C-alpha cells in the first residue's frame, strides 16, 4: 500500500512536536523550537498555559459533552460574555472556523429569506480570501488551488478585488445578500483592509439593507490588539465568524450576529452535535479570562509595536531578502523579495517557526502573551538566519 494512514493532503515537514511550554515547542528527539506560528494563530496563550489547562482538566472530569437537546448553562454563560463584549446579540458555537463561516453564510441568506427576499442569496467576496475548506467556504474564494477538482462549486458568491471599494459597490445587484470579508486577510498575505474600504462596505449595507459579514477567524480574539479587529475600523459588522484563537488550542468557533441579522435563524434551521459543548465552553471562558481585558489588550498592542519596529529596523540589514512589514498587533507579515516558503523552511531548520502566506509573505503569529525577551530572541535569531541564508537559485 502506497497511501499513508494519515490522508496525504498536507506536505508535512520534519518538525514533529510532542510537547510545548509557553512559546516553545519540543520535537520527538528533544529539538527545541521558538514557536512564532502558534498553530496558525491558534495557541494565543502559548503551550501548556496553566489556567487554560486547569479549566479544561476540571471540566473534562465534570461534564464533557451533552446534546444540544438539553439546556446549556455553560453555553449561555459564554454566549452572554461574547454578547457583553461585542456588537453581537446572539451566538452559535461551532467546532472550527469553516463551520463558523458556514453559519455566517447561512445566517446572511436566511435574513433575506425571512424578509421574503429569498432571491437575495449571493455574497460578494474578495480575491485571495481564505474562509476554510468546506464546499461553501471554497466556493467563496477565487483561489484556484483550494477549488481545483471539487466542482461543482456552490453558487451564490461573486469575487471582486480585495480592498477595492469601487469594484465591491459595482458588484451589487438585486441578488446581493451582502459582503463576506476578512478585515485583515490572513492566508492571503496579512493584508489589513483600508478604513475607507470597510467604511464604504458598511455604508452600502446600511443603505441597501445588506449583511456585512466579517471573517475574523484568524485576526479576531485579541490578536490585533483589540478583542476583535472591527473595533479598530470604527464600525460593527452584522455577522462575524470567530475561531482559531478563541479556544486557545481547543477546537472552538463561534458565529456572532445582531438580533436583526439572526432574524431567520429560528428553531430547526441550524445545528451541531458537538458545538458549544461544556468542555469547549470551559476552554473559551478560560481564554477570555486572560485576554478580554484592557490590560492584556494593551500589552498585545505594545508587544506588537515592539516586534514590528524591531523587524523594521532589521530590514535594511537584509534588504535583498525583506521588503516591508505589514499587519496589526501580533498578526504581522514580512513581505519578502525571494520565495517566502523557502525562507520559512530555512528558519525551521534553525529552530524558528513561522508560517508562509500568499503574496510572498512570511507570517509572524506568536502567542499573545510573549514578553520582551521572546521578541528579542526571535528578531536576533531571525536576523542571524537571514545573514546565513543563500537565496535559492531558482527564486527571482
Ligand atoms: C483558518 C481560517 C478559516 C478556517 O478555519 P478552520 O478552523 O480551519 O475551518 C476561515 N477563515 C479564516 C480567515 C481563517 O484564517
Coordinates of N, CA and C and ligand atoms in Angstrom, one line a residue, residues 95-99 101 130-133 182 186-187 215-218 243-244, ligand 1:
X95 N -17.3 24.0 15.9 CA -16.0 23.3 16.3 C -14.8 23.8 15.5
X96 N -15.1 24.7 14.5 CA -14.0 25.1 13.6 C -14.3 26.5 13.0
X97 N -13.3 27.0 12.3 CA -13.5 28.3 11.6 C -14.5 28.1 10.4
X98 N -14.2 27.1 9.6 CA -15.1 26.9 8.4 C -16.5 26.8 8.8
X99 N -16.8 26.1 9.9 CA -18.2 25.9 10.4 C -18.8 27.3 10.8
X101 N -17.9 30.2 9.6 CA -18.2 30.9 8.4 C -19.5 30.3 7.7
X130 N -9.4 33.6 2.3 CA -9.5 32.3 2.8 C -10.6 32.2 3.8
X131 N -11.5 31.3 3.6 CA -12.6 31.1 4.5 C -12.8 29.7 5.0
X132 N -11.9 28.8 4.6 CA -12.0 27.4 5.1 C -12.0 26.5 3.9
X133 N -12.3 25.2 4.2 CA -12.1 24.1 3.2 C -13.4 23.3 3.0
X182 N -12.6 39.3 5.2 CA -11.6 39.3 6.3 C -11.1 40.7 6.4
X186 N -5.6 36.9 6.2 CA -4.5 36.1 6.8 C -3.7 35.3 5.8
X187 N -4.3 34.2 5.3 CA -3.7 33.3 4.3 C -3.3 34.1 3.1
X215 N -15.1 37.8 8.5 CA -14.4 36.6 8.9 C -13.2 37.0 9.7
X216 N -13.4 36.9 11.0 CA -12.3 37.2 11.9 C -11.7 35.9 12.6
X217 N -11.8 34.8 11.8 CA -11.3 33.6 12.3 C -9.8 33.7 12.7
X218 N -9.0 34.3 11.8 CA -7.6 34.5 12.1 C -7.2 35.7 12.9
X243 N -12.9 32.0 15.4 CA -12.5 30.6 15.7 C -11.0 30.7 16.1
X244 N -10.1 29.8 15.6 CA -8.7 29.7 15.9 C -8.4 30.1 17.3
Ligands
LIG1 C1 -8.2 29.3 9.3 C2 -9.3 30.1 8.7 C3 -10.6 29.6 8.4 C4 -10.9 28.2 8.6 O1 -10.8 27.7 9.9 P1 -10.8 26.1 10.1 O2 -10.8 26.0 11.6 O3 -9.6 25.6 9.5 O4 -12.0 25.5 9.5 C5 -11.5 30.5 8.0 N1 -11.3 31.8 7.8 C6 -10.1 32.3 8.0 C7 -9.8 33.8 7.9 C8 -9.0 31.5 8.5 O5 -7.8 32.0 8.7

